[in-house]
Short mmCIF file of C-alpha atoms in Angstrom, two decimals:
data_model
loop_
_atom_site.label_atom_id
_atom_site.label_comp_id
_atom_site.label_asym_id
_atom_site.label_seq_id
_atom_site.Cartn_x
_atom_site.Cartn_y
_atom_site.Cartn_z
CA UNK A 1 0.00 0.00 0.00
CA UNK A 2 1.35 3.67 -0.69
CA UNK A 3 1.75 6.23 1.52
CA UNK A 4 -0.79 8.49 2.58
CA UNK A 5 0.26 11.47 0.46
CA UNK A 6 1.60 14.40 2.25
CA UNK A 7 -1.04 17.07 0.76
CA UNK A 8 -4.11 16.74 2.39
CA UNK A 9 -7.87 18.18 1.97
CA UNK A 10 -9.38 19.15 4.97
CA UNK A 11 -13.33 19.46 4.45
CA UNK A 12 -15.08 20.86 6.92
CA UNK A 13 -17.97 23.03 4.83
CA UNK A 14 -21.65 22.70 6.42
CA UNK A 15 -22.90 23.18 2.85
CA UNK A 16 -25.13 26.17 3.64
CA UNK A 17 -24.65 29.16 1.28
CA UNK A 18 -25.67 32.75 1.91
CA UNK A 19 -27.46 33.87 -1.42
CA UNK A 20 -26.26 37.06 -1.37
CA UNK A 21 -22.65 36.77 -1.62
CA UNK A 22 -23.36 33.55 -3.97
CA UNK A 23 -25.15 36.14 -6.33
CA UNK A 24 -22.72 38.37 -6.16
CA UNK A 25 -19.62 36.03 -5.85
CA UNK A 26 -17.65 37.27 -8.84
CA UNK A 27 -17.98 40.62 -7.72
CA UNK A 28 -16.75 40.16 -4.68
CA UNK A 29 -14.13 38.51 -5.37
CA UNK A 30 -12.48 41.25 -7.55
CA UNK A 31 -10.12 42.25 -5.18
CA UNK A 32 -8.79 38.47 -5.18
CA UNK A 33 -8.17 38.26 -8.65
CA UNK A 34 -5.83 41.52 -8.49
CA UNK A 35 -4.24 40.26 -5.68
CA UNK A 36 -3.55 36.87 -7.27
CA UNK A 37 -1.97 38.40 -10.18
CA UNK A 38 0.63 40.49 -8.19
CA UNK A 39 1.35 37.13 -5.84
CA UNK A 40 1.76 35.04 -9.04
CA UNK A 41 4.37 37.44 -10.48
CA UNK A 42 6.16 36.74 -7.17
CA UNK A 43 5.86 33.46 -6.77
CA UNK A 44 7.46 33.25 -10.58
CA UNK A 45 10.84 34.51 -9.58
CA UNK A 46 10.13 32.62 -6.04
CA UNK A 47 9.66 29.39 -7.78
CA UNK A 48 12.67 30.08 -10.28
CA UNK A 49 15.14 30.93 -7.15
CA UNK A 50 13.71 27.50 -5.54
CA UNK A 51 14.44 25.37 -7.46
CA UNK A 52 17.92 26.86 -8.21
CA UNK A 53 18.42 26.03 -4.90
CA UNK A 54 16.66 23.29 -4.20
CA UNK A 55 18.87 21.82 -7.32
CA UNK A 56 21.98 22.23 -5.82
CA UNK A 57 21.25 22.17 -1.64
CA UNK A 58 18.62 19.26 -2.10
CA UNK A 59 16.82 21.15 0.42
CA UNK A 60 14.33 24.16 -0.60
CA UNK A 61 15.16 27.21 1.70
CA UNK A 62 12.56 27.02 4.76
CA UNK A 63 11.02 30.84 3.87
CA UNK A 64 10.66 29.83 0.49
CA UNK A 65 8.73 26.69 1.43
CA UNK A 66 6.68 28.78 3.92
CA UNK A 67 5.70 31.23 0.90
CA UNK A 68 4.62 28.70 -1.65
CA UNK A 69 2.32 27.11 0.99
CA UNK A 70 0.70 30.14 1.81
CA UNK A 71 0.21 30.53 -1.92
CA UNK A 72 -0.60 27.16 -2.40
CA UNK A 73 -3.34 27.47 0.24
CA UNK A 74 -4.68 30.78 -0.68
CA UNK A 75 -5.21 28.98 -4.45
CA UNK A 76 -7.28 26.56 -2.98
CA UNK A 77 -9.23 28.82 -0.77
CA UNK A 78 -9.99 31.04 -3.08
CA UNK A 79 -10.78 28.26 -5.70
CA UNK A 80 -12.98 26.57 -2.72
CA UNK A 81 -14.64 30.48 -3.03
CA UNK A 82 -15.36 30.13 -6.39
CA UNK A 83 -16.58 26.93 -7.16
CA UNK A 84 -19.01 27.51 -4.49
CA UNK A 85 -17.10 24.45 -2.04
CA UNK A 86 -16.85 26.67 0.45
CA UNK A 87 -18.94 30.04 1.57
CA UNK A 88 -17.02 32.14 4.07
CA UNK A 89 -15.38 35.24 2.14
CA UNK A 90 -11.66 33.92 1.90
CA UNK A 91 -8.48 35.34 3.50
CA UNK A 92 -5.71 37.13 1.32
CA UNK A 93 -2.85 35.29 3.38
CA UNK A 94 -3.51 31.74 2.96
CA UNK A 95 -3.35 31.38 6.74
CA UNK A 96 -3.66 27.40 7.86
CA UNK A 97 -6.54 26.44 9.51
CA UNK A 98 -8.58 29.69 8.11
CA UNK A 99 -11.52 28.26 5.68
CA UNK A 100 -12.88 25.37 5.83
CA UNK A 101 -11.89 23.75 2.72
CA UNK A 102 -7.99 23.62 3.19
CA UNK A 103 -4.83 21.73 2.75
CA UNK A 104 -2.36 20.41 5.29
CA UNK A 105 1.06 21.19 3.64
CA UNK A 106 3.98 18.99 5.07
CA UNK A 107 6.94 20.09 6.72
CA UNK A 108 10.15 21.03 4.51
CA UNK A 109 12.07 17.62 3.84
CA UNK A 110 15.24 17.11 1.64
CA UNK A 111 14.09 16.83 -2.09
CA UNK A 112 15.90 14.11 -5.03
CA UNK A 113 17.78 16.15 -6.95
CA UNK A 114 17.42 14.68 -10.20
CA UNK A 115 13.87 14.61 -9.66
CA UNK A 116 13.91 18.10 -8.73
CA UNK A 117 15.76 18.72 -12.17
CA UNK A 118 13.22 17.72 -14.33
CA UNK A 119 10.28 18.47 -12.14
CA UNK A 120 7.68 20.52 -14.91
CA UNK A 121 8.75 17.50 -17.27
CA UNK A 122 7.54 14.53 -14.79
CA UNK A 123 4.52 17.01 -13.81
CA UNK A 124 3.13 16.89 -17.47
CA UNK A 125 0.63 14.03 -16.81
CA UNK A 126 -0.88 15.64 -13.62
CA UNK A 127 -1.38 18.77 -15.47
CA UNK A 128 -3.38 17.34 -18.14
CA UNK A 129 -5.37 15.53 -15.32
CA UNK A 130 -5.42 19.06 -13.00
CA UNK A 131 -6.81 20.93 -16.55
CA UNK A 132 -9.62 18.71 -16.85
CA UNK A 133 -10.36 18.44 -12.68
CA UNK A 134 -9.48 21.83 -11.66
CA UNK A 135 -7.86 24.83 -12.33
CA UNK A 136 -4.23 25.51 -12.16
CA UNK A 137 -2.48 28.71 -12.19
CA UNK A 138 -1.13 31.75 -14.16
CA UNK A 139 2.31 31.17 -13.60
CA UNK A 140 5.32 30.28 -15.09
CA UNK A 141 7.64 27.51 -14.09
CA UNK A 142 11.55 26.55 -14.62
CA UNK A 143 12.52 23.92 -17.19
CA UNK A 144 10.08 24.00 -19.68
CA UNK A 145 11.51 26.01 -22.81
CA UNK A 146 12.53 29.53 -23.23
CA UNK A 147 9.96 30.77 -20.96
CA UNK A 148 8.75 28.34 -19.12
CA UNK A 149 5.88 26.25 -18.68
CA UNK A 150 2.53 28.32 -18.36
CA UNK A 151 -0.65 26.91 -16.44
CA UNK A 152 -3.86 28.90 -16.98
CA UNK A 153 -6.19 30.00 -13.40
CA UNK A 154 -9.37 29.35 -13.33
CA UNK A 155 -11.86 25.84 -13.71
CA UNK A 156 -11.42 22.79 -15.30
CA UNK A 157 -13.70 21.24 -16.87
CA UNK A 158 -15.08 19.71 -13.68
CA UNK A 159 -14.24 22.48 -11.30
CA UNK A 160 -16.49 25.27 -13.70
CA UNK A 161 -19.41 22.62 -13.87
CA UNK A 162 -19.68 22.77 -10.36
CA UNK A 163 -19.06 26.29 -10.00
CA UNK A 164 -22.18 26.81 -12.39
CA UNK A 165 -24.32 24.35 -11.14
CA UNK A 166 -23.61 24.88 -7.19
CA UNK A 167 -24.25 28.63 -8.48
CA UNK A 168 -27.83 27.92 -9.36
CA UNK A 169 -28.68 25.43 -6.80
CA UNK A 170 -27.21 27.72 -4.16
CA UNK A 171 -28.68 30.82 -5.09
CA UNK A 172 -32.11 29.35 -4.94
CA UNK A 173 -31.85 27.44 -2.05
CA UNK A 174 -29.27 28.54 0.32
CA UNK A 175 -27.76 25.41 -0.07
CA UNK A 176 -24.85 23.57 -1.98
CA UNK A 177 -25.72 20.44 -2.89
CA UNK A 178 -23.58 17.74 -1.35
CA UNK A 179 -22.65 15.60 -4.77
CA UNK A 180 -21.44 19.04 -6.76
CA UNK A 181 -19.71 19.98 -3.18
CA UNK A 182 -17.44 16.81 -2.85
CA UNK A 183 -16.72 16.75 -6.79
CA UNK A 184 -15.35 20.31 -6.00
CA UNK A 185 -13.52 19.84 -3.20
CA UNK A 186 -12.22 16.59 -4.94
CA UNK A 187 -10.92 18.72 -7.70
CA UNK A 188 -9.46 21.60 -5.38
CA UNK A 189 -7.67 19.27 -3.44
CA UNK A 190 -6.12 17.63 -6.65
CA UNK A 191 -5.07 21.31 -7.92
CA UNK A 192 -3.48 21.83 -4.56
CA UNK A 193 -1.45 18.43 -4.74
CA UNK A 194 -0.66 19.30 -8.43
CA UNK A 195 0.77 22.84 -7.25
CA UNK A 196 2.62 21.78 -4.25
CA UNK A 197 4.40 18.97 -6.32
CA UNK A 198 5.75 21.61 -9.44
CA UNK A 199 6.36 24.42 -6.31
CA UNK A 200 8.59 21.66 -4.75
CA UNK A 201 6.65 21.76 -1.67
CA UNK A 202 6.22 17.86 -1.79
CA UNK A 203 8.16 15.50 -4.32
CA UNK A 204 5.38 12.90 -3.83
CA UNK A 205 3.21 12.63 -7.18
CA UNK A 206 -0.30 14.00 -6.94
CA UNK A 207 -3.04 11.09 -6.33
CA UNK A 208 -6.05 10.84 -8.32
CA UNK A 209 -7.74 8.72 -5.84
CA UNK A 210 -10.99 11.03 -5.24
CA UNK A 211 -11.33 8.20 -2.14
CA UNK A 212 -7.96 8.61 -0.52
CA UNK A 213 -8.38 12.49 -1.34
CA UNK A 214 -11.78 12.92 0.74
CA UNK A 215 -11.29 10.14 3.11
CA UNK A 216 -12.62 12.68 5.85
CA UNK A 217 -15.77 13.53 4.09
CA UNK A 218 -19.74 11.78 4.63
CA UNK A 219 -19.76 9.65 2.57
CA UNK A 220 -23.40 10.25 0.39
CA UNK A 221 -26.46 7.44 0.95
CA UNK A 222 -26.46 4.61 -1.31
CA UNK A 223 -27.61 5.33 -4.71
CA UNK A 224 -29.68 2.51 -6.16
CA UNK A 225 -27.28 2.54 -9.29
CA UNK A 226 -23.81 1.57 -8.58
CA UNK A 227 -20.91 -0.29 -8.95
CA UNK A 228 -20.11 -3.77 -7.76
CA UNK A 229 -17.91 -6.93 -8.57
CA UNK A 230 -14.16 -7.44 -8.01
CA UNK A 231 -11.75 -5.33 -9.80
CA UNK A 232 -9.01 -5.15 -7.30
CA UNK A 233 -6.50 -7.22 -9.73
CA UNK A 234 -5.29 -4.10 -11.78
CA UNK A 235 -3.07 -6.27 -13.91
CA UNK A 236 -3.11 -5.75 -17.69
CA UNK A 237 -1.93 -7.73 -20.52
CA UNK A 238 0.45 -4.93 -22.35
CA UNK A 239 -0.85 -6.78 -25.90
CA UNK A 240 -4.64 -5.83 -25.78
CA UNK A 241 -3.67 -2.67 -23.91
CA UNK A 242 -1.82 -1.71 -27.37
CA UNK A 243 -4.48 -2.62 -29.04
CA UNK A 244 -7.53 -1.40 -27.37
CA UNK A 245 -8.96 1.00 -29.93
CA UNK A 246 -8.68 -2.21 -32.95
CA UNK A 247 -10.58 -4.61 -30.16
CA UNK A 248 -13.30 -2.56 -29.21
CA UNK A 249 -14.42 -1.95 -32.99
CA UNK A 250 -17.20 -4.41 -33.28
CA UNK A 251 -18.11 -3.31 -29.59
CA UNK A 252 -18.44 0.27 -31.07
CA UNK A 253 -20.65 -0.97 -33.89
CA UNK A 254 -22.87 -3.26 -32.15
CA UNK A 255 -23.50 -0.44 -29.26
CA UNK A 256 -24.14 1.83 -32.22
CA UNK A 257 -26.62 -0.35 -33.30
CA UNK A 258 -28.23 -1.11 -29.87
CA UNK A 259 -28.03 2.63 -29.65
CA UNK A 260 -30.53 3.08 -32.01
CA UNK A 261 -33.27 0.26 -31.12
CA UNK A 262 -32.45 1.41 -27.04
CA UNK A 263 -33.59 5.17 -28.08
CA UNK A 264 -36.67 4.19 -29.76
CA UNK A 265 -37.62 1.31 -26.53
CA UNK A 266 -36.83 4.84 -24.13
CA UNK A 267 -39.38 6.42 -26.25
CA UNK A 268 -42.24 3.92 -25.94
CA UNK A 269 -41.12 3.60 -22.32
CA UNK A 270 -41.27 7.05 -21.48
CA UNK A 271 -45.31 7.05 -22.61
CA UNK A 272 -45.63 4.06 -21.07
CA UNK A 273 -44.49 5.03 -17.68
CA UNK A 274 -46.31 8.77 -18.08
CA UNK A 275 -49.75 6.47 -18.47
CA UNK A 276 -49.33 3.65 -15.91
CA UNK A 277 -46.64 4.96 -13.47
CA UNK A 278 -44.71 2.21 -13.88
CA UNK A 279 -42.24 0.94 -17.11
CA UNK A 280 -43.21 -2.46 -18.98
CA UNK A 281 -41.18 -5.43 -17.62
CA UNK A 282 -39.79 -6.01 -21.17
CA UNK A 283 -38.60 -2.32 -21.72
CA UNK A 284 -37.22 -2.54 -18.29
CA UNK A 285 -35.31 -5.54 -18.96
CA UNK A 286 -34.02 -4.52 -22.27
CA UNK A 287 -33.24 -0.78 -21.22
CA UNK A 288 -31.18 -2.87 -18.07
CA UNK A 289 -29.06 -4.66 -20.20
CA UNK A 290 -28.46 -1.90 -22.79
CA UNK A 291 -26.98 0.04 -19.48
CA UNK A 292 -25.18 -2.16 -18.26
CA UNK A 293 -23.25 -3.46 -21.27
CA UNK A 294 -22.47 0.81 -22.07
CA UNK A 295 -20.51 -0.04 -18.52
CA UNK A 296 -18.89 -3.15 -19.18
CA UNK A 297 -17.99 -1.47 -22.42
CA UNK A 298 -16.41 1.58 -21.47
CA UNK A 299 -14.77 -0.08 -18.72
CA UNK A 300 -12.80 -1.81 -21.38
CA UNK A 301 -12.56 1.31 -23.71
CA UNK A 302 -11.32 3.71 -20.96
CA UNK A 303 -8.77 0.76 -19.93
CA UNK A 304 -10.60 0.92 -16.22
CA UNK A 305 -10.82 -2.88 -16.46
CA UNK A 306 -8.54 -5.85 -18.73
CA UNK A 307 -11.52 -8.65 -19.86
CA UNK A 308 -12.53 -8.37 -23.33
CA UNK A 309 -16.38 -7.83 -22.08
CA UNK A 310 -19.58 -9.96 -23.54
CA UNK A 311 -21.98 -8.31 -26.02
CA UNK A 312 -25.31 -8.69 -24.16
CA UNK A 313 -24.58 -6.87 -20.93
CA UNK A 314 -25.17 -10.40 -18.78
CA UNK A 315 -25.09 -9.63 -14.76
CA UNK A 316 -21.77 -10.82 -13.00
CA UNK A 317 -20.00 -11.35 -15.92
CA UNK A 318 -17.95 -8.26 -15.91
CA UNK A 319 -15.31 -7.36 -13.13
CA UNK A 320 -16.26 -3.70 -13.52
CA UNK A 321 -20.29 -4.38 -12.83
CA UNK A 322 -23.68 -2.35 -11.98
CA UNK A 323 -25.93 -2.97 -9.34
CA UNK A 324 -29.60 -1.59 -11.13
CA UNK A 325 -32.77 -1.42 -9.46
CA UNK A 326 -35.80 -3.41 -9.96
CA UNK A 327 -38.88 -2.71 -11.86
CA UNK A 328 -40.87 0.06 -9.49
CA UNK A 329 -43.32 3.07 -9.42
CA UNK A 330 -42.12 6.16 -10.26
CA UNK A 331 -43.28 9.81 -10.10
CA UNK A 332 -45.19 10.80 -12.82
CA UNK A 333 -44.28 14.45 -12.73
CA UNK A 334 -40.51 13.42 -12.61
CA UNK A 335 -41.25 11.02 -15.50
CA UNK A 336 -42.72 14.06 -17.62
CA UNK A 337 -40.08 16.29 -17.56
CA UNK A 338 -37.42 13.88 -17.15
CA UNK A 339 -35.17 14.98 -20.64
CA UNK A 340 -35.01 18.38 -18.75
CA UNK A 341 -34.21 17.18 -15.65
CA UNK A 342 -31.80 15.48 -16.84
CA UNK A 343 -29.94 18.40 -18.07
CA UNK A 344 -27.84 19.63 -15.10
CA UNK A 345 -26.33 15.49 -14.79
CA UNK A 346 -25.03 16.07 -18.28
CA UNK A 347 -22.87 18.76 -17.78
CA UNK A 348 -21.23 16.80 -14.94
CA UNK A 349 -21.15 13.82 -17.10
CA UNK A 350 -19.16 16.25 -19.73
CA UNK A 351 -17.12 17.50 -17.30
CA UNK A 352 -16.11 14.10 -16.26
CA UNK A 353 -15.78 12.86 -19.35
CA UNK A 354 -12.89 14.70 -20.35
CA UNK A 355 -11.64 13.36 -17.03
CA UNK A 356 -12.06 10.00 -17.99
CA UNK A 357 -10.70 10.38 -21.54
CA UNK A 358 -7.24 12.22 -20.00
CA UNK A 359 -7.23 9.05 -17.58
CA UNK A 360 -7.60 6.66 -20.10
CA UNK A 361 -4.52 8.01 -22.22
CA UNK A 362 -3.10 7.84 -19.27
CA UNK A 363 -3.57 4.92 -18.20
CA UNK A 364 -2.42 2.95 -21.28
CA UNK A 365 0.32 4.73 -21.43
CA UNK A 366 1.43 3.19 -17.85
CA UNK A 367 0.43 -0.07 -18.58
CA UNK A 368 2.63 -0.69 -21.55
CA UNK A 369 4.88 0.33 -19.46
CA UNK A 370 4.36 -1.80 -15.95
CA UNK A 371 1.48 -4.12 -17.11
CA UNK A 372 -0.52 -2.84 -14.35
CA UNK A 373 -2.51 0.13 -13.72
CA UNK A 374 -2.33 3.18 -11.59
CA UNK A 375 -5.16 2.54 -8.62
CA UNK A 376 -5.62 6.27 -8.46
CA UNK A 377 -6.40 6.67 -11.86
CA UNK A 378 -8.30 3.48 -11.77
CA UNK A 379 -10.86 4.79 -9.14
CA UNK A 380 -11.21 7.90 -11.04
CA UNK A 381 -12.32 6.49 -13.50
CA UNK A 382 -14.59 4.43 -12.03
CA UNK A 383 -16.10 7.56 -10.73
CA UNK A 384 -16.68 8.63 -13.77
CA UNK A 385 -18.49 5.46 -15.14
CA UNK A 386 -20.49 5.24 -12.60
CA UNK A 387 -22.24 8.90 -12.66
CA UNK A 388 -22.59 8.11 -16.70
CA UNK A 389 -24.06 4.57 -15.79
CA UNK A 390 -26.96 6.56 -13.31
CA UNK A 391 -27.35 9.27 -15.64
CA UNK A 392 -28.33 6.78 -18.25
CA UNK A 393 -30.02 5.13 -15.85
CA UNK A 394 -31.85 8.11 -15.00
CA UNK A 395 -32.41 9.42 -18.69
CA UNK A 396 -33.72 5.61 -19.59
CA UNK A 397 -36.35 5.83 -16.75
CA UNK A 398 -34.56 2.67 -14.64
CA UNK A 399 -35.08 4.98 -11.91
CA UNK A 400 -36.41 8.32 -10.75
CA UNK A 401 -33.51 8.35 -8.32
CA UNK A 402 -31.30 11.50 -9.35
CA UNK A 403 -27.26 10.73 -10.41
CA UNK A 404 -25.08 11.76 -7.79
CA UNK A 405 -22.09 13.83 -8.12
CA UNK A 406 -20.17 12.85 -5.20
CA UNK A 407 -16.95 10.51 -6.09
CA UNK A 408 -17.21 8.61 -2.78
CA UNK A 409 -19.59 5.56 -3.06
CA UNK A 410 -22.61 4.91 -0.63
CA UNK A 411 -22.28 4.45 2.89
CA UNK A 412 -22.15 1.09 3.76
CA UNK A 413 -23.61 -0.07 0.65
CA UNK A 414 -23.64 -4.08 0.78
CA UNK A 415 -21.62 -5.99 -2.26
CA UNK A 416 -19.40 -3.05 -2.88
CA UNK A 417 -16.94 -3.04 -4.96
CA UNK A 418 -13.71 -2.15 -3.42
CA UNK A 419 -12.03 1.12 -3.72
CA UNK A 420 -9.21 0.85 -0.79
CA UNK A 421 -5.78 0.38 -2.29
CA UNK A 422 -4.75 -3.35 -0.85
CA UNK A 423 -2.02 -3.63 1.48
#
């Protein structure tokens, strides 16, 4: 098992919002984007004279580590700000201990010095993971070309979809919901890891793991769609790994195909249930299957799991499986307007899909490599799969119950599929 990583989220948000200040959130926040801009200039030459030093002591200087963790925490509180993760009006001196979504930095500790040398280089993978996750930051950074490497502040993908959403939501009720809160925080504590490993705060590598990164938080109830079987063997034959894309071709076709007969079934099943309250057995079934072989499938596709998977979406056949619910009665009113409702999942399903497709390259490219894959990146993106499995669950009227954003699983939801690293 790996070390717990020295960067760590601390989430302690009671998810009420005042709707003021969320209205008004860019506004306000004004003076923070100034004052990030000045700070960033600084920490440029900061992080240039750094890891000058760092280079040839082995050591970073202990004011210069104390300076990029105050910037490094002021980032993610004022990220926390605004993606709506956190409410309180942040600090301008990223002060420990001062907003309740924060990081625990570690203590200065002597650095490799090679690794140190070609830091931005080794970093590239986590910033293609941090751009689609979270934001990263207007700055420039040693060893990447004439000027440097530049990362861009502001949202990922994932990080803006939950700043709009959480905008909305909170704005009307005074509330942030708690699945668009812990996909934030998920993707501000990432950003921070991401930023502390190129600031040479930390030479561990930043973990994907959205478990091990809010192992503190509630985790949500259990969601009737979810994941289950045993896909704790992460081994990977570096052949079909190669040749992934070629494989999954007459998967590709045949879901194409299924596609199309599973979008006119949704149809009829959509007046069916508007009439009677309840889907048809036989659309249910069909609808089940069609779902659930879209998850064995992309399991394969996205390299989350090794088996070449079956073509009829067969329960238990599938390392990387879904629990769905049984036929039942749903709301009527939820049934009507259920394309719209279902509008607000697919931009988080977006959002994470450019997750998932960053992972995936990834991924394959560390399998060639070891023959394994990463168990961070793993669980990622098994997050991912699994909000697209209840969204299409949703959308395909399986059930009214709404997808939920969070990337822990249910709380003591039976059959689980693990999500712990081994020992």
């Amino acid at each position: 098992m790996h070390e717990e990583h020295p960067v760590k989220l601390i989430v302690e948000d009671d998810l009420k919002r005042n709707r003021v200040t969320v209205i008004f959130r860019l506004i306000l926040a004004i003076p923070h984007f100034l004052f990030l801009f000045f700070w960033t200039i600084g920490i440029f030459f900061a992080a240039l004279a750094n890891w000058v030093i760092t280079l040839f002591a082995g050591m970073p200087p202990e004011g210069l580590h104390k300076f990029m963790c105050a910037y490094i925490r002021y980032v993610s509180h004022l990220n926390s700000y605004l993606w709506m993760v956190g409410n309180p009006y942040p600090g301008f001196v990223g002060e420990e201990g001062e907003y309740p979504i924060d990081v625990q930095l570690p203590a200065r500790t002597a650095q490799t010095r090679w690794k140190t040398g070609v830091r931005i280089f080794i970093a590239i993978p986590a910033l293609l993971l941090g751009t689609a996750l979270g934001g990263s930051v207007n700055v420039q950074f040693p060893g990447g070309g004439r000027g440097g490497t530049r990362g861009g502040f502001g949202g990922g993908a994932l990080g803006l979809s939950v700043a709009f959403l959480g905008w909305w939501a909170s704005a009307f009720r005074g509330r942030m919901p708690k699945g668009l809160r812990d996909a934030g925080a998920y993707s501000v504590g990432y950003s921070a890891q991401v930023l502390a490993y190129i600031l040479l705060v930390t030479e561990s590598y930043p973990n994907a793991d959205p478990t091990a990164m809010l192992a503190t938080v509630e985790r949500p109830p259990v969601h009737p769609v979810h994941l289950v079987g045993d896909a704790d063997d992460l081994r990977f034959s570096r052949v079909t790994v190669f040749f992934r894309l070629p494989l999954a071709i007459p998967h590709l076709v045949w879901l194409v195909l299924w596609g199309v007969l599973a979008v006119i079934v949704a149809i009829l099943n959509w007046f069916a249930t508007l009439i009677t309250g309840t889907p048809p057995a036989g659309f249910h079934r069909f609808l089940t299957r069609y779902v659930r072989y879209a998850l064995h499938l992309n399991s394969f596709l996205y390299l989350a799991a090794n088996p070449f998977p079956g073509f009829v979406g067969e329960e238990g056949r599938y390392p990387l499986d879904l629990q769905l619910p049984p036929r039942e009665r749903q709301n009527r009113w939820k049934t009507g307007f259920r394309i719209f409702l279902a509008i607000p999942a697919a931009i988080v399903n977006s959002a994470l899909g450019w997750a998932l497709a960053v992972t995936a390259i990834l991924t394959w490219f560390y399998a060639l490599a070891t023959g394994t894959a990463p168990w961070g990146l793993r669980n990622l993106a098994a997050y991912a799969l699994r909000y697209g499995a209840q969204l299409n669950a949703y959308a395909f009227l399986l059930t009214d119950a709404y997808p939920h954003a969070s990337p822990l699983e249910g709380a003591d939801q039976p059959a689980q599929l693990s999500f712990a690293e081994p020992a």
